[in-house]
Amino acid sequence: MAPPKRTSSTLVTSFMNAIKPLNTKLGIPGITVEPDSMEGGHHASRGLTGGPYVNGSGGVGKFATGSSMFLGATSLLGKVAIVTGSGRGTGASIAKCLGEHGCSVVVNYVTDATSASSVVHHIRSQGKGGAIAVKANTATIQGGLQLIEETIKTFGRVDVVVFNSGVMESSTLDGLGEVGEEGEKSWDRAFETNVKVPLWMCKKVAPMMGPGGRIIFFSSTLTAASTVQPNALCYVATKGAIEQISRVLAKDLGSRGITVNTISVGPIDTPMFREGKSSHAISSIAKQTPSKRLGEPEDVAPLVAFLASEAARWINGQNLRCDGGYVV
């Protein structure tokens, strides 16, 4: 029987519980571990003043008070985030996870307004952060800049930008054809969407960010995988460019207190990934991870939430692989 599906919020809760040592000291000022103080004999972390707790059974009674430095540092209350391509798939999971941590989120979509509205409703129903849906085509610079402008118009600020959207153009070297043919146009489209638009959005948004600003790019573990196929030429080239842009911007913007990082994901089970692949091909790819499965959007979202938080302030210019061991 397959294990129950975990949401991004339960993954974060499980992580927070996992870091607690099983003794009387939690390692965070003002917090102790009280053995067998909760139902079922599970441990609970509680403030010395008897404040809110995070229990050891995977549930959250209330998040611990300001005495918990770690929990406070992962809160996104008061922050505003843009997540490109967040109406569905991985982007939707990221937007929801940020909202669950208190962030106000701009949910970006191009065609599926219904799905985007559902994500907005989910975030607002948490009662922590606000959310709006903005239709903007981030395959164009004009659309990317429009997304930023709508964010400022509504929330007055931008603290986090997550570049989740992109295109996966497939072509071998021979498949590019001659100059002026469709292959060249496809190449230009991929670089426009995956590289040029995010860069120009960074140029627009960086002056609006203060210390604590976060820019998070997405790449692919295919840039390092020995299993990369010849038809990945165009896609991997764009992601390689993003990885280098991220490194340089980390140096450039770091002096302003803005961090820039990249998350390189492995195969994630989304419609975009499945498009054009046979069930046999998908099964073969899944078997290349130690757990013999594809990644899920909920596997990625908590890492984004962490990088967006104050707890990740000393992580800058890094490429973090989130692929379940697909590349080691």
GROMACS .gro file of C-alpha atoms in nm:
model
  328
    1MET     CA    1   0.000   0.000   0.000
    2ALA     CA    2   0.133   0.342  -0.094
    3PRO     CA    3   0.212   0.575   0.200
    4PRO     CA    4  -0.033   0.862   0.256
    5LYS     CA    5   0.038   1.174   0.055
    6ARG     CA    6   0.202   1.446   0.260
    7THR     CA    7   0.118   1.812   0.215
    8SER     CA    8   0.381   2.084   0.224
    9SER     CA    9   0.263   2.194   0.568
   10THR     CA   10   0.295   1.846   0.718
   11LEU     CA   11   0.641   1.808   0.564
   12VAL     CA   12   0.756   2.130   0.731
   13THR     CA   13   0.597   2.025   1.062
   14SER     CA   14   0.767   1.685   1.042
   15PHE     CA   15   1.101   1.855   0.978
   16MET     CA   16   1.058   2.088   1.274
   17ASN     CA   17   0.972   1.796   1.500
   18ALA     CA   18   1.260   1.589   1.367
   19ILE     CA   19   1.521   1.843   1.472
   20LYS     CA   20   1.416   1.826   1.838
   21PRO     CA   21   1.660   1.624   2.052
   22LEU     CA   22   1.499   1.363   2.275
   23ASN     CA   23   1.623   1.515   2.601
   24THR     CA   24   1.519   1.799   2.825
   25LYS     CA   25   1.687   2.068   2.620
   26LEU     CA   26   1.556   2.167   2.277
   27GLY     CA   27   1.858   2.382   2.207
   28ILE     CA   28   1.646   2.695   2.160
   29PRO     CA   29   1.644   2.958   2.437
   30GLY     CA   30   1.330   2.942   2.650
   31ILE     CA   31   1.214   2.601   2.519
   32THR     CA   32   1.225   2.266   2.696
   33VAL     CA   33   1.108   1.918   2.600
   34GLU     CA   34   0.852   1.773   2.837
   35PRO     CA   35   0.847   1.391   2.797
   36ASP     CA   36   0.509   1.222   2.786
   37SER     CA   37   0.324   1.550   2.832
   38MET     CA   38   0.112   1.504   2.523
   39GLU     CA   39  -0.141   1.247   2.412
   40GLY     CA   40   0.001   0.906   2.329
   41GLY     CA   41   0.320   0.974   2.528
   42HIS     CA   42   0.474   1.193   2.253
   43HIS     CA   43   0.713   1.469   2.341
   44ALA     CA   44   0.611   1.832   2.325
   45SER     CA   45   0.818   2.147   2.305
   46ARG     CA   46   0.674   2.413   2.530
   47GLY     CA   47   0.785   2.756   2.636
   48LEU     CA   48   0.901   2.793   2.994
   49THR     CA   49   0.604   3.018   3.051
   50GLY     CA   50   0.366   2.743   2.939
   51GLY     CA   51   0.313   2.893   2.595
   52PRO     CA   52   0.209   2.735   2.266
   53TYR     CA   53   0.369   2.412   2.150
   54VAL     CA   54   0.470   2.202   1.854
   55ASN     CA   55   0.394   1.841   1.940
   56GLY     CA   56   0.591   1.533   1.848
   57SER     CA   57   0.306   1.351   1.680
   58GLY     CA   58   0.323   1.559   1.365
   59GLY     CA   59   0.051   1.806   1.462
   60VAL     CA   60   0.083   2.169   1.552
   61GLY     CA   61  -0.111   2.301   1.847
   62LYS     CA   62   0.016   2.654   1.808
   63PHE     CA   63   0.350   2.768   1.680
   64ALA     CA   64   0.590   2.844   1.962
   65THR     CA   65   0.626   3.204   2.079
   66GLY     CA   66   0.912   3.443   2.012
   67SER     CA   67   1.125   3.240   2.252
   68SER     CA   68   1.173   2.991   1.970
   69MET     CA   69   1.435   3.146   1.748
   70PHE     CA   70   1.410   2.881   1.480
   71LEU     CA   71   1.034   2.888   1.442
   72GLY     CA   72   1.032   3.265   1.439
   73ALA     CA   73   1.301   3.273   1.173
   74THR     CA   74   1.097   3.053   0.937
   75SER     CA   75   0.785   3.268   0.957
   76LEU     CA   76   0.697   3.468   0.647
   77LEU     CA   77   0.438   3.692   0.811
   78GLY     CA   78   0.429   4.033   0.646
   79LYS     CA   79   0.628   3.922   0.341
   80VAL     CA   80   0.501   3.951  -0.018
   81ALA     CA   81   0.599   3.692  -0.279
   82ILE     CA   82   0.560   3.659  -0.654
   83VAL     CA   83   0.554   3.302  -0.785
   84THR     CA   84   0.554   3.279  -1.163
   85GLY     CA   85   0.342   3.006  -1.316
   86SER     CA   86   0.167   2.932  -0.987
   87GLY     CA   87  -0.187   2.855  -1.099
   88ARG     CA   88  -0.120   2.482  -1.093
   89GLY     CA   89   0.149   2.215  -1.057
   90THR     CA   90   0.467   2.288  -0.864
   91GLY     CA   91   0.403   2.663  -0.867
   92ALA     CA   92   0.063   2.617  -0.699
   93SER     CA   93   0.217   2.404  -0.424
   94ILE     CA   94   0.485   2.666  -0.368
   95ALA     CA   95   0.229   2.947  -0.350
   96LYS     CA   96   0.016   2.753  -0.099
   97CYS     CA   97   0.315   2.667   0.118
   98LEU     CA   98   0.432   3.029   0.129
   99GLY     CA   99   0.078   3.133   0.222
  100GLU     CA  100   0.066   2.874   0.501
  101HIS     CA  101   0.375   3.041   0.647
  102GLY     CA  102   0.208   3.382   0.651
  103CYS     CA  103   0.327   3.524   0.320
  104SER     CA  104   0.099   3.724   0.091
  105VAL     CA  105   0.129   3.567  -0.253
  106VAL     CA  106   0.079   3.686  -0.609
  107VAL     CA  107  -0.048   3.384  -0.801
  108ASN     CA  108   0.050   3.413  -1.165
  109TYR     CA  109  -0.129   3.242  -1.452
  110VAL     CA  110  -0.174   3.278  -1.827
  111THR     CA  111  -0.488   3.087  -1.927
  112ASP     CA  112  -0.634   2.888  -1.637
  113ALA     CA  113  -0.807   3.150  -1.423
  114THR     CA  114  -1.014   2.887  -1.241
  115SER     CA  115  -0.712   2.701  -1.106
  116ALA     CA  116  -0.542   3.027  -1.006
  117SER     CA  117  -0.856   3.138  -0.820
  118SER     CA  118  -0.857   2.807  -0.632
  119VAL     CA  119  -0.499   2.867  -0.517
  120VAL     CA  120  -0.590   3.219  -0.405
  121HIS     CA  121  -0.889   3.087  -0.210
  122HIS     CA  122  -0.671   2.826  -0.038
  123ILE     CA  123  -0.420   3.088   0.075
  124ARG     CA  124  -0.684   3.332   0.198
  125SER     CA  125  -0.869   3.057   0.384
  126GLN     CA  126  -0.561   3.001   0.601
  127GLY     CA  127  -0.617   3.346   0.749
  128LYS     CA  128  -0.244   3.425   0.752
  129GLY     CA  129  -0.150   3.598   0.428
  130GLY     CA  130  -0.335   3.764   0.144
  131ALA     CA  131  -0.337   3.653  -0.218
  132ILE     CA  132  -0.433   3.778  -0.561
  133ALA     CA  133  -0.430   3.617  -0.904
  134VAL     CA  134  -0.260   3.808  -1.184
  135LYS     CA  135  -0.285   3.713  -1.550
  136ALA     CA  136   0.052   3.785  -1.710
  137ASN     CA  137   0.248   3.600  -1.975
  138THR     CA  138   0.594   3.559  -1.826
  139ALA     CA  139   0.722   3.424  -2.156
  140THR     CA  140   0.760   3.792  -2.249
  141ILE     CA  141   0.946   4.075  -2.078
  142GLN     CA  142   0.633   4.291  -2.096
  143GLY     CA  143   0.432   4.025  -1.912
  144GLY     CA  144   0.700   3.981  -1.647
  145LEU     CA  145   0.721   4.353  -1.576
  146GLN     CA  146   0.341   4.375  -1.566
  147LEU     CA  147   0.338   4.108  -1.295
  148ILE     CA  148   0.573   4.314  -1.080
  149GLU     CA  149   0.372   4.632  -1.135
  150GLU     CA  150   0.045   4.462  -1.033
  151THR     CA  151   0.215   4.333  -0.719
  152ILE     CA  152   0.332   4.680  -0.619
  153LYS     CA  153  -0.009   4.825  -0.698
  154THR     CA  154  -0.180   4.579  -0.460
  155PHE     CA  155   0.071   4.517  -0.182
  156GLY     CA  156   0.314   4.808  -0.214
  157ARG     CA  157   0.621   4.589  -0.188
  158VAL     CA  158   0.799   4.273  -0.309
  159ASP     CA  159   1.012   4.062  -0.076
  160VAL     CA  160   1.038   3.729  -0.257
  161VAL     CA  161   1.039   3.632  -0.624
  162VAL     CA  162   1.022   3.266  -0.724
  163PHE     CA  163   1.092   3.199  -1.092
  164ASN     CA  164   0.900   2.876  -1.128
  165SER     CA  165   0.764   2.905  -1.482
  166GLY     CA  166   0.953   2.792  -1.789
  167VAL     CA  167   0.936   2.597  -2.112
  168MET     CA  168   1.095   2.265  -2.199
  169GLU     CA  169   1.195   2.281  -2.563
  170SER     CA  170   1.333   1.953  -2.700
  171SER     CA  171   1.585   1.947  -2.981
  172THR     CA  172   1.904   1.772  -3.083
  173LEU     CA  173   2.183   1.958  -3.261
  174ASP     CA  174   2.064   1.834  -3.601
  175GLY     CA  175   1.706   1.912  -3.503
  176LEU     CA  176   1.785   2.282  -3.485
  177GLY     CA  177   1.787   2.291  -3.864
  178GLU     CA  178   1.908   2.594  -4.055
  179VAL     CA  179   1.922   2.956  -3.947
  180GLY     CA  180   1.579   3.113  -3.976
  181GLU     CA  181   1.393   2.784  -3.953
  182GLU     CA  182   1.165   2.665  -3.671
  183GLY     CA  183   1.453   2.513  -3.474
  184GLU     CA  184   1.620   2.850  -3.432
  185LYS     CA  185   1.289   3.011  -3.334
  186SER     CA  186   1.235   2.739  -3.075
  187TRP     CA  187   1.583   2.804  -2.934
  188ASP     CA  188   1.515   3.177  -2.910
  189ARG     CA  189   1.175   3.115  -2.742
  190ALA     CA  190   1.336   2.898  -2.477
  191PHE     CA  191   1.605   3.153  -2.394
  192GLU     CA  192   1.350   3.436  -2.393
  193THR     CA  193   1.125   3.254  -2.145
  194ASN     CA  194   1.376   3.072  -1.927
  195VAL     CA  195   1.661   3.323  -1.916
  196LYS     CA  196   1.592   3.671  -2.054
  197VAL     CA  197   1.257   3.736  -1.884
  198PRO     CA  198   1.373   3.629  -1.534
  199LEU     CA  199   1.686   3.844  -1.571
  200TRP     CA  200   1.491   4.154  -1.673
  201MET     CA  201   1.240   4.092  -1.394
  202CYS     CA  202   1.533   4.083  -1.150
  203LYS     CA  203   1.656   4.412  -1.289
  204LYS     CA  204   1.312   4.564  -1.230
  205VAL     CA  205   1.243   4.420  -0.886
  206ALA     CA  206   1.585   4.433  -0.717
  207PRO     CA  207   1.575   4.811  -0.647
  208MET     CA  208   1.236   4.759  -0.479
  209MET     CA  209   1.370   4.496  -0.238
  210GLY     CA  210   1.523   4.578   0.096
  211PRO     CA  211   1.753   4.368   0.314
  212GLY     CA  212   1.601   4.024   0.351
  213GLY     CA  213   1.488   4.012  -0.010
  214ARG     CA  214   1.491   3.671  -0.174
  215ILE     CA  215   1.529   3.571  -0.539
  216ILE     CA  216   1.485   3.200  -0.610
  217PHE     CA  217   1.552   3.052  -0.953
  218PHE     CA  218   1.469   2.705  -1.077
  219SER     CA  219   1.704   2.481  -1.269
  220SER     CA  220   1.719   2.109  -1.342
  221THR     CA  221   1.942   1.829  -1.220
  222LEU     CA  222   1.982   1.745  -1.589
  223THR     CA  223   2.262   2.002  -1.592
  224ALA     CA  224   2.463   1.752  -1.387
  225ALA     CA  225   2.303   1.416  -1.475
  226SER     CA  226   2.502   1.166  -1.677
  227THR     CA  227   2.169   1.034  -1.808
  228VAL     CA  228   2.099   1.357  -1.999
  229GLN     CA  229   1.970   1.286  -2.349
  230PRO     CA  230   2.075   1.457  -2.678
  231ASN     CA  231   1.730   1.615  -2.721
  232ALA     CA  232   1.775   1.809  -2.395
  233LEU     CA  233   2.025   2.042  -2.563
  234CYS     CA  234   1.811   2.356  -2.564
  235TYR     CA  235   1.647   2.308  -2.223
  236VAL     CA  236   1.970   2.228  -2.041
  237ALA     CA  237   2.148   2.521  -2.206
  238THR     CA  238   1.889   2.762  -2.064
  239LYS     CA  239   1.912   2.610  -1.718
  240GLY     CA  240   2.290   2.621  -1.724
  241ALA     CA  241   2.262   2.992  -1.801
  242ILE     CA  242   2.027   3.044  -1.505
  243GLU     CA  243   2.267   2.869  -1.268
  244GLN     CA  244   2.546   3.108  -1.369
  245ILE     CA  245   2.321   3.415  -1.355
  246SER     CA  246   2.222   3.314  -1.002
  247ARG     CA  247   2.587   3.290  -0.892
  248VAL     CA  248   2.674   3.633  -1.027
  249LEU     CA  249   2.361   3.805  -0.895
  250ALA     CA  250   2.432   3.660  -0.551
  251LYS     CA  251   2.758   3.857  -0.553
  252ASP     CA  252   2.592   4.167  -0.698
  253LEU     CA  253   2.284   4.185  -0.475
  254GLY     CA  254   2.433   4.031  -0.163
  255SER     CA  255   2.574   4.367  -0.059
  256ARG     CA  256   2.214   4.488  -0.027
  257GLY     CA  257   2.113   4.197   0.195
  258ILE     CA  258   1.932   4.017  -0.089
  259THR     CA  259   2.006   3.648  -0.139
  260VAL     CA  260   1.991   3.473  -0.475
  261ASN     CA  261   1.974   3.095  -0.494
  262THR     CA  262   1.877   2.822  -0.739
  263ILE     CA  263   1.682   2.503  -0.675
  264SER     CA  264   1.761   2.226  -0.920
  265VAL     CA  265   1.479   1.975  -0.929
  266GLY     CA  266   1.474   1.623  -1.060
  267PRO     CA  267   1.177   1.466  -1.240
  268ILE     CA  268   0.859   1.610  -1.086
  269ASP     CA  269   0.525   1.446  -1.161
  270THR     CA  270   0.343   1.729  -1.338
  271PRO     CA  271   0.156   1.753  -1.670
  272MET     CA  272   0.454   1.936  -1.819
  273PHE     CA  273   0.686   1.647  -1.729
  274ARG     CA  274   0.448   1.378  -1.860
  275GLU     CA  275   0.381   1.554  -2.189
  276GLY     CA  276   0.505   1.346  -2.483
  277LYS     CA  277   0.637   1.061  -2.267
  278SER     CA  278   0.513   0.702  -2.272
  279SER     CA  279   0.417   0.528  -1.949
  280HIS     CA  280   0.721   0.304  -1.994
  281ALA     CA  281   0.953   0.604  -2.022
  282ILE     CA  282   0.802   0.764  -1.711
  283SER     CA  283   0.838   0.440  -1.516
  284SER     CA  284   1.202   0.406  -1.624
  285ILE     CA  285   1.282   0.759  -1.509
  286ALA     CA  286   1.110   0.703  -1.173
  287LYS     CA  287   1.325   0.395  -1.111
  288GLN     CA  288   1.641   0.608  -1.133
  289THR     CA  289   1.575   0.757  -0.790
  290PRO     CA  290   1.660   0.552  -0.479
  291SER     CA  291   1.294   0.560  -0.369
  292LYS     CA  292   1.180   0.444  -0.714
  293ARG     CA  293   0.930   0.725  -0.760
  294LEU     CA  294   0.893   1.063  -0.922
  295GLY     CA  295   0.914   1.375  -0.715
  296GLU     CA  296   0.595   1.561  -0.629
  297PRO     CA  297   0.532   1.936  -0.611
  298GLU     CA  298   0.491   1.901  -0.235
  299ASP     CA  299   0.849   1.774  -0.213
  300VAL     CA  300   0.979   2.104  -0.349
  301ALA     CA  301   0.757   2.365  -0.183
  302PRO     CA  302   0.900   2.345   0.173
  303LEU     CA  303   1.252   2.411   0.044
  304VAL     CA  304   1.128   2.728  -0.128
  305ALA     CA  305   0.957   2.841   0.193
  306PHE     CA  306   1.278   2.784   0.387
  307LEU     CA  307   1.494   2.978   0.139
  308ALA     CA  308   1.241   3.262   0.150
  309SER     CA  309   1.269   3.288   0.528
  310GLU     CA  310   1.509   3.468   0.760
  311ALA     CA  311   1.646   3.129   0.865
  312ALA     CA  312   1.816   3.103   0.522
  313ARG     CA  313   1.985   3.444   0.541
  314TRP     CA  314   2.335   3.288   0.522
  315ILE     CA  315   2.254   3.076   0.217
  316ASN     CA  316   2.345   3.276  -0.092
  317GLY     CA  317   2.465   3.192  -0.441
  318GLN     CA  318   2.394   2.822  -0.396
  319ASN     CA  319   2.244   2.559  -0.623
  320LEU     CA  320   2.042   2.323  -0.405
  321ARG     CA  321   1.939   1.992  -0.558
  322CYS     CA  322   1.593   1.869  -0.471
  323ASP     CA  323   1.573   1.542  -0.659
  324GLY     CA  324   1.544   1.253  -0.414
  325GLY     CA  325   1.893   1.132  -0.505
  326TYR     CA  326   1.837   1.130  -0.881
  327VAL     CA  327   2.184   1.286  -0.913
  328VAL     CA  328   2.444   1.208  -0.647
   0.00000   0.00000   0.00000
